[in-house]
Amino acid sequence: MSFTTPESLKARGLEILRILCVDKAFDKMPGVLDPNVEAYHDDEAALVGRDNFISHFQHLLTAVPTFSYQIYDSVAELDKGGKGGRVWIFSRLLGLPKGIQKDTVDMFDIDGEGRLVRMKDVQRLVAQ
């Protein structure tokens, strides 16, 4: 499938987020990640490479089994070439230690094949 409309790109972004953070489907992650995927969170060092990305997410999500995502809204924009682009997803993170809740905007760069190339999040604390 090619991702040449905002609707298809948005659907793919939501699917990737569900695979990563809702379903926690580690076996499906390689199929939705670019081999050189990059992830940026807070002031931490960039996470680079599919294997590092999967290992990191597997560790985090296993360590916090109550973690969940409540997706509120999303927006997609195609690249100028018409294949792939960016998806922004607004969600709430729940089930964090000590009852912490955060709002998050996850920004995905997705290539024309539907693979996550780059991910960056911006979060704010909403409950403690």
N, CA and C atoms as an extended XYZ file, in Angstrom:
384
Properties=species:S:1:pos:R:3:atomname:S:1:resname:S:1:resid:I:1 pbc="F F F"
N         0.847       -1.180        0.000 N   MET     1
C         0.000        0.000        0.000 CA  MET     1
C         0.886        1.235        0.000 C   MET     1
N         0.478        2.239       -0.769 N   SER     2
C         1.237        3.486       -0.753 CA  SER     2
C         0.446        4.529        0.021 C   SER     2
N         1.163        5.430        0.629 N   PHE     3
C         0.547        6.413        1.515 CA  PHE     3
C         0.618        7.776        0.841 C   PHE     3
N        -0.398        8.046        0.001 N   THR     4
C        -0.386        9.227       -0.861 CA  THR     4
C        -1.534       10.186       -0.589 C   THR     4
N        -2.315        9.927        0.458 N   THR     5
C        -3.379       10.859        0.844 CA  THR     5
C        -3.230       11.149        2.338 C   THR     5
N        -3.690       12.320        2.771 N   PRO     6
C        -3.631       12.591        4.211 CA  PRO     6
C        -4.387       11.542        5.030 C   PRO     6
N        -5.495       11.053        4.486 N   GLU     7
C        -6.296       10.062        5.214 CA  GLU     7
C        -5.532        8.754        5.409 C   GLU     7
N        -4.859        8.275        4.336 N   SER     8
C        -4.115        7.015        4.458 CA  SER     8
C        -2.907        7.185        5.374 C   SER     8
N        -2.288        8.348        5.310 N   LEU     9
C        -1.140        8.626        6.168 CA  LEU     9
C        -1.560        8.698        7.639 C   LEU     9
N        -2.669        9.372        7.891 N   LYS    10
C        -3.194        9.486        9.259 CA  LYS    10
C        -3.548        8.103        9.813 C   LYS    10
N        -4.208        7.289        9.003 N   ALA    11
C        -4.568        5.936        9.435 CA  ALA    11
C        -3.316        5.119        9.757 C   ALA    11
N        -2.268        5.289        8.949 N   ARG    12
C        -1.032        4.548        9.197 CA  ARG    12
C        -0.357        5.026       10.491 C   ARG    12
N        -0.340        6.336       10.717 N   GLY    13
C         0.230        6.862       11.957 CA  GLY    13
C        -0.477        6.310       13.181 C   GLY    13
N        -1.807        6.284       13.135 N   LEU    14
C        -2.585        5.737       14.253 CA  LEU    14
C        -2.324        4.243       14.424 C   LEU    14
N        -2.192        3.531       13.303 N   GLU    15
C        -1.886        2.100       13.368 CA  GLU    15
C        -0.520        1.869       14.022 C   GLU    15
N         0.478        2.664       13.634 N   ILE    16
C         1.811        2.526       14.221 CA  ILE    16
C         1.755        2.779       15.725 C   ILE    16
N         1.069        3.837       16.130 N   LEU    17
C         0.963        4.142       17.563 CA  LEU    17
C         0.266        3.011       18.313 C   LEU    17
N        -0.772        2.460       17.722 N   ARG    18
C        -1.478        1.344       18.380 CA  ARG    18
C        -0.573        0.122       18.514 C   ARG    18
N         0.171       -0.192       17.454 N   ILE    19
C         1.089       -1.335       17.507 CA  ILE    19
C         2.124       -1.132       18.611 C   ILE    19
N         2.695        0.079       18.672 N   LEU    20
C         3.760        0.360       19.637 CA  LEU    20
C         3.267        0.434       21.069 C   LEU    20
N         2.201        1.210       21.290 N   CYS    21
C         1.862        1.616       22.659 CA  CYS    21
C         0.533        1.101       23.193 C   CYS    21
N        -0.361        0.685       22.330 N   VAL    22
C        -1.656        0.193       22.799 CA  VAL    22
C        -1.648       -1.332       22.808 C   VAL    22
N        -1.384       -1.934       21.646 N   ASP    23
C        -1.353       -3.398       21.555 CA  ASP    23
C        -0.053       -3.975       22.111 C   ASP    23
N         1.003       -3.153       22.117 N   LYS    24
C         2.330       -3.595       22.556 CA  LYS    24
C         2.740       -4.850       21.783 C   LYS    24
N         2.516       -4.792       20.466 N   ALA    25
C         2.747       -5.927       19.573 CA  ALA    25
C         4.192       -5.900       19.067 C   ALA    25
N         5.115       -6.344       19.909 N   PHE    26
C         6.533       -6.278       19.588 CA  PHE    26
C         6.874       -7.033       18.309 C   PHE    26
N         6.157       -8.111       18.022 N   ASP    27
C         6.421       -8.898       16.823 CA  ASP    27
C         6.043       -8.152       15.544 C   ASP    27
N         5.152       -7.172       15.620 N   LYS    28
C         4.742       -6.409       14.438 CA  LYS    28
C         5.590       -5.156       14.228 C   LYS    28
N         6.355       -4.768       15.234 N   MET    29
C         7.117       -3.523       15.148 CA  MET    29
C         8.111       -3.474       13.986 C   MET    29
N         8.860       -4.557       13.701 N   PRO    30
C         9.815       -4.454       12.592 CA  PRO    30
C         9.162       -4.052       11.267 C   PRO    30
N         7.935       -4.456       11.045 N   GLY    31
C         7.250       -4.151        9.789 CA  GLY    31
C         6.809       -2.709        9.637 C   GLY    31
N         6.799       -1.948       10.731 N   VAL    32
C         6.338       -0.554       10.649 CA  VAL    32
C         7.458        0.447       10.936 C   VAL    32
N         8.679       -0.047       11.130 N   LEU    33
C         9.803        0.828       11.458 CA  LEU    33
C        10.859        0.801       10.362 C   LEU    33
N        11.363        1.959        9.996 N   ASP    34
C        12.513        2.053        9.106 CA  ASP    34
C        13.723        1.453        9.834 C   ASP    34
N        14.637        0.793        9.126 N   PRO    35
C        15.804        0.219        9.809 CA  PRO    35
C        16.613        1.246       10.605 C   PRO    35
N        16.591        2.507       10.167 N   ASN    36
C        17.353        3.564       10.834 CA  ASN    36
C        16.454        4.539       11.586 C   ASN    36
N        15.325        4.062       12.078 N   VAL    37
C        14.368        4.914       12.783 CA  VAL    37
C        15.065        5.702       13.895 C   VAL    37
N        14.600        6.939       14.084 N   GLU    38
C        15.123        7.804       15.147 CA  GLU    38
C        13.971        8.200       16.056 C   GLU    38
N        14.238        8.227       17.367 N   ALA    39
C        13.219        8.654       18.329 CA  ALA    39
C        13.840        9.666       19.283 C   ALA    39
N        13.086       10.734       19.545 N   TYR    40
C        13.543       11.816       20.420 CA  TYR    40
C        12.510       12.030       21.514 C   TYR    40
N        12.986       12.033       22.774 N   HIS    41
C        12.102       12.226       23.927 CA  HIS    41
C        12.824       13.082       24.958 C   HIS    41
N        12.183       14.169       25.365 N   ASP    42
C        12.755       15.079       26.360 CA  ASP    42
C        14.193       15.441       25.987 C   ASP    42
N        15.066       15.485       26.975 N   ASP    43
C        16.462       15.825       26.699 CA  ASP    43
C        17.346       14.578       26.649 C   ASP    43
N        16.723       13.423       26.464 N   GLU    44
C        17.474       12.176       26.372 CA  GLU    44
C        18.186       12.093       25.027 C   GLU    44
N        19.231       11.288       24.981 N   ALA    45
C        19.935       11.059       23.722 CA  ALA    45
C        18.983       10.407       22.725 C   ALA    45
N        19.188       10.696       21.455 N   ALA    46
C        18.355       10.100       20.412 CA  ALA    46
C        18.484        8.582       20.449 C   ALA    46
N        17.380        7.924       20.200 N   LEU    47
C        17.345        6.471       20.086 CA  LEU    47
C        17.375        6.174       18.588 C   LEU    47
N        18.403        5.472       18.114 N   VAL    48
C        18.584        5.268       16.681 CA  VAL    48
C        18.671        3.779       16.370 C   VAL    48
N        17.953        3.362       15.328 N   GLY    49
C        17.998        1.988       14.853 CA  GLY    49
C        16.798        1.174       15.313 C   GLY    49
N        16.293        0.343       14.398 N   ARG    50
C        15.094       -0.450       14.670 CA  ARG    50
C        15.259       -1.367       15.874 C   ARG    50
N        16.376       -2.077       15.964 N   ASP    51
C        16.569       -3.008       17.084 CA  ASP    51
C        16.632       -2.271       18.418 C   ASP    51
N        17.333       -1.139       18.456 N   ASN    52
C        17.389       -0.331       19.687 CA  ASN    52
C        16.006        0.186       20.060 C   ASN    52
N        15.271        0.644       19.060 N   PHE    53
C        13.928        1.178       19.271 CA  PHE    53
C        13.019        0.114       19.884 C   PHE    53
N        12.996       -1.067       19.274 N   ILE    54
C        12.131       -2.150       19.760 CA  ILE    54
C        12.545       -2.572       21.166 C   ILE    54
N        13.835       -2.735       21.389 N   SER    55
C        14.327       -3.138       22.706 CA  SER    55
C        13.942       -2.114       23.775 C   SER    55
N        14.084       -0.837       23.449 N   HIS    56
C        13.740        0.233       24.388 CA  HIS    56
C        12.250        0.206       24.730 C   HIS    56
N        11.398        0.124       23.694 N   PHE    57
C         9.953        0.099       23.931 CA  PHE    57
C         9.540       -1.154       24.688 C   PHE    57
N        10.138       -2.275       24.348 N   GLN    58
C         9.810       -3.526       25.038 CA  GLN    58
C        10.158       -3.412       26.524 C   GLN    58
N        11.309       -2.846       26.823 N   HIS    59
C        11.718       -2.663       28.221 CA  HIS    59
C        10.750       -1.732       28.953 C   HIS    59
N        10.453       -0.573       28.358 N   LEU    60
C         9.561        0.396       29.005 CA  LEU    60
C         8.168       -0.170       29.246 C   LEU    60
N         7.614       -0.782       28.213 N   LEU    61
C         6.230       -1.245       28.313 CA  LEU    61
C         6.094       -2.484       29.188 C   LEU    61
N         7.143       -3.265       29.303 N   THR    62
C         7.132       -4.413       30.209 CA  THR    62
C         7.295       -3.937       31.654 C   THR    62
N         8.106       -2.901       31.853 N   ALA    63
C         8.343       -2.369       33.199 CA  ALA    63
C         7.115       -1.662       33.770 C   ALA    63
N         6.253       -1.147       32.895 N   VAL    64
C         5.042       -0.434       33.339 CA  VAL    64
C         3.833       -1.104       32.669 C   VAL    64
N         3.402       -2.265       33.187 N   PRO    65
C         2.332       -3.025       32.530 CA  PRO    65
C         0.982       -2.312       32.513 C   PRO    65
N         0.787       -1.318       33.370 N   THR    66
C        -0.492       -0.597       33.408 CA  THR    66
C        -0.539        0.569       32.417 C   THR    66
N         0.566        0.818       31.713 N   PHE    67
C         0.644        1.927       30.760 CA  PHE    67
C        -0.422        1.791       29.677 C   PHE    67
N        -1.074        2.912       29.373 N   SER    68
C        -2.032        2.917       28.260 CA  SER    68
C        -2.086        4.302       27.627 C   SER    68
N        -2.622        4.351       26.432 N   TYR    69
C        -2.767        5.568       25.637 CA  TYR    69
C        -4.239        5.826       25.420 C   TYR    69
N        -4.655        7.053       25.565 N   GLN    70
C        -6.006        7.468       25.192 CA  GLN    70
C        -5.832        8.495       24.074 C   GLN    70
N        -6.133        8.095       22.853 N   ILE    71
C        -5.924        8.949       21.682 CA  ILE    71
C        -7.117        9.888       21.524 C   ILE    71
N        -6.823       11.195       21.409 N   TYR    72
C        -7.871       12.201       21.261 CA  TYR    72
C        -8.037       12.689       19.825 C   TYR    72
N        -6.933       12.969       19.140 N   ASP    73
C        -7.044       13.587       17.820 CA  ASP    73
C        -5.749       13.375       17.051 C   ASP    73
N        -5.828       13.552       15.735 N   SER    74
C        -4.628       13.437       14.907 CA  SER    74
C        -4.788       14.269       13.641 C   SER    74
N        -3.652       14.650       13.081 N   VAL    75
C        -3.597       15.454       11.861 CA  VAL    75
C        -2.473       14.896       11.004 C   VAL    75
N        -2.657       14.898        9.687 N   ALA    76
C        -1.621       14.414        8.782 CA  ALA    76
C        -1.368       15.425        7.674 C   ALA    76
N        -0.124       15.436        7.200 N   GLU    77
C         0.283       16.317        6.112 CA  GLU    77
C         1.208       15.530        5.192 C   GLU    77
N         0.902       15.533        3.897 N   LEU    78
C         1.745       14.843        2.925 CA  LEU    78
C         3.019       15.624        2.657 C   LEU    78
N         4.090       14.899        2.322 N   ASP    79
C         5.295       15.553        1.829 CA  ASP    79
C         4.987       16.194        0.487 C   ASP    79
N         5.813       17.135        0.086 N   LYS    80
C         5.603       17.815       -1.194 CA  LYS    80
C         5.593       16.845       -2.372 C   LYS    80
N         6.352       15.761       -2.272 N   GLY    81
C         6.386       14.762       -3.337 CA  GLY    81
C         5.139       13.902       -3.407 C   GLY    81
N         4.278       13.984       -2.404 N   GLY    82
C         3.018       13.250       -2.424 CA  GLY    82
C         3.068       11.843       -1.873 C   GLY    82
N         4.209       11.432       -1.332 N   LYS    83
C         4.315       10.099       -0.729 CA  LYS    83
C         4.915       10.239        0.655 C   LYS    83
N         4.209        9.715        1.637 N   GLY    84
C         4.682        9.840        3.009 CA  GLY    84
C         4.453       11.251        3.518 C   GLY    84
N         4.873       11.488        4.742 N   GLY    85
C         4.693       12.813        5.319 CA  GLY    85
C         4.753       12.762        6.825 C   GLY    85
N         3.970       13.635        7.452 N   ARG    86
C         3.994       13.759        8.898 CA  ARG    86
C         2.611       13.543        9.492 C   ARG    86
N         2.604       12.934       10.667 N   VAL    87
C         1.365       12.727       11.416 CA  VAL    87
C         1.616       13.210       12.844 C   VAL    87
N         0.683       14.012       13.368 N   TRP    88
C         0.730       14.482       14.750 CA  TRP    88
C        -0.452       13.857       15.483 C   TRP    88
N        -0.187       13.234       16.614 N   ILE    89
C        -1.235       12.550       17.372 CA  ILE    89
C        -1.257       13.109       18.797 C   ILE    89
N        -2.431       13.594       19.206 N   PHE    90
C        -2.613       14.137       20.553 CA  PHE    90
C        -3.276       13.071       21.412 C   PHE    90
N        -2.651       12.743       22.539 N   SER    91
C        -3.127       11.650       23.393 CA  SER    91
C        -2.872       11.968       24.857 C   SER    91
N        -3.418       11.102       25.698 N   ARG    92
C        -3.113       11.146       27.128 CA  ARG    92
C        -2.466        9.817       27.507 C   ARG    92
N        -1.360        9.915       28.251 N   LEU    93
C        -0.671        8.739       28.778 CA  LEU    93
C        -1.238        8.435       30.155 C   LEU    93
N        -1.665        7.207       30.343 N   LEU    94
C        -2.273        6.768       31.603 CA  LEU    94
C        -1.504        5.567       32.142 C   LEU    94
N        -1.760        5.236       33.406 N   GLY    95
C        -1.159        4.042       33.994 CA  GLY    95
C         0.318        4.181       34.299 C   GLY    95
N         0.794        5.411       34.411 N   LEU    96
C         2.196        5.632       34.748 CA  LEU    96
C         2.399        5.466       36.256 C   LEU    96
N         3.632        5.254       36.692 N   PRO    97
C         3.885        5.105       38.128 CA  PRO    97
C         3.357        6.300       38.927 C   PRO    97
N         2.895        6.023       40.132 N   LYS    98
C         2.396        7.028       41.083 CA  LYS    98
C         1.178        7.784       40.563 C   LYS    98
N         0.442        7.196       39.626 N   GLY    99
C        -0.776        7.822       39.122 CA  GLY    99
C        -0.553        8.997       38.192 C   GLY    99
N         0.672        9.198       37.757 N   ILE   100
C         0.977       10.317       36.858 CA  ILE   100
C         0.232       10.141       35.540 C   ILE   100
N        -0.291       11.250       35.029 N   GLN   101
C        -0.900       11.303       33.700 CA  GLN   101
C        -0.238       12.437       32.934 C   GLN   101
N        -0.025       12.212       31.642 N   LYS   102
C         0.590       13.234       30.797 CA  LYS   102
C        -0.186       13.361       29.497 C   LYS   102
N        -0.302       14.600       29.021 N   ASP   103
C        -0.741       14.821       27.649 CA  ASP   103
C         0.501       14.756       26.781 C   ASP   103
N         0.351       14.222       25.576 N   THR   104
C         1.487       14.098       24.674 CA  THR   104
C         1.063       14.392       23.243 C   THR   104
N         1.945       15.023       22.513 N   VAL   105
C         1.808       15.144       21.065 CA  VAL   105
C         2.977       14.366       20.485 C   VAL   105
N         2.658       13.311       19.750 N   ASP   106
C         3.672       12.494       19.094 CA  ASP   106
C         3.723       12.907       17.638 C   ASP   106
N         4.918       13.258       17.183 N   MET   107
C         5.109       13.694       15.808 CA  MET   107
C         5.865       12.601       15.063 C   MET   107
N         5.237       12.057       14.043 N   PHE   108
C         5.811       10.966       13.266 CA  PHE   108
C         6.170       11.458       11.871 C   PHE   108
N         7.359       11.094       11.385 N   ASP   109
C         7.693       11.201        9.967 CA  ASP   109
C         7.560        9.789        9.419 C   ASP   109
N         6.725        9.640        8.397 N   ILE   110
C         6.438        8.328        7.821 CA  ILE   110
C         6.811        8.363        6.350 C   ILE   110
N         7.546        7.351        5.892 N   ASP   111
C         7.958        7.332        4.486 CA  ASP   111
C         6.830        6.829        3.586 C   ASP   111
N         7.064        6.833        2.285 N   GLY   112
C         6.057        6.426        1.309 CA  GLY   112
C         5.640        4.974        1.408 C   GLY   112
N         6.447        4.164        2.090 N   GLU   113
C         6.117        2.754        2.304 CA  GLU   113
C         5.362        2.541        3.612 C   GLU   113
N         5.138        3.622        4.348 N   GLY   114
C         4.387        3.517        5.597 CA  GLY   114
C         5.214        3.163        6.811 C   GLY   114
N         6.526        3.341        6.716 N   ARG   115
C         7.402        3.028        7.851 CA  ARG   115
C         7.718        4.294        8.642 C   ARG   115
N         7.767        4.148        9.950 N   LEU   116
C         8.145        5.242       10.830 CA  LEU   116
C         9.638        5.507       10.678 C   LEU   116
N         9.974        6.736       10.296 N   VAL   117
C        11.363        7.134       10.083 CA  VAL   117
C        11.881        7.931       11.277 C   VAL   117
N        11.023        8.803       11.818 N   ARG   118
C        11.418        9.667       12.930 CA  ARG   118
C        10.217        9.898       13.827 C   ARG   118
N        10.486        9.943       15.126 N   MET   119
C         9.422       10.164       16.109 CA  MET   119
C         9.940       11.145       17.155 C   MET   119
N         9.112       12.118       17.479 N   LYS   120
C         9.453       13.059       18.543 CA  LYS   120
C         8.188       13.327       19.332 C   LYS   120
N         8.324       13.419       20.656 N   ASP   121
C         7.140       13.725       21.458 CA  ASP   121
C         7.367       14.969       22.300 C   ASP   121
N         6.269       15.613       22.617 N   VAL   122
C         6.251       16.748       23.532 CA  VAL   122
C         5.187       16.416       24.566 C   VAL   122
N         5.567       16.424       25.845 N   GLN   123
C         4.640       15.991       26.890 CA  GLN   123
C         4.514       17.043       27.984 C   GLN   123
N         3.358       17.010       28.647 N   ARG   124
C         3.168       17.863       29.824 CA  ARG   124
C         2.401       17.074       30.873 C   ARG   124
N         2.754       17.305       32.102 N   LEU   125
C         2.128       16.653       33.241 CA  LEU   125
C         0.741       17.242       33.463 C   LEU   125
N        -0.283       16.373       33.596 N   VAL   126
C        -1.643       16.864       33.848 CA  VAL   126
C        -2.214       16.353       35.170 C   VAL   126
N        -1.655       15.286       35.724 N   ALA   127
C        -2.130       14.763       37.015 CA  ALA   127
C        -0.991       14.021       37.698 C   ALA   127
N        -0.976       14.163       39.023 N   GLN   128
C         0.055       13.490       39.802 CA  GLN   128
C        -0.550       12.801       40.985 C   GLN   128
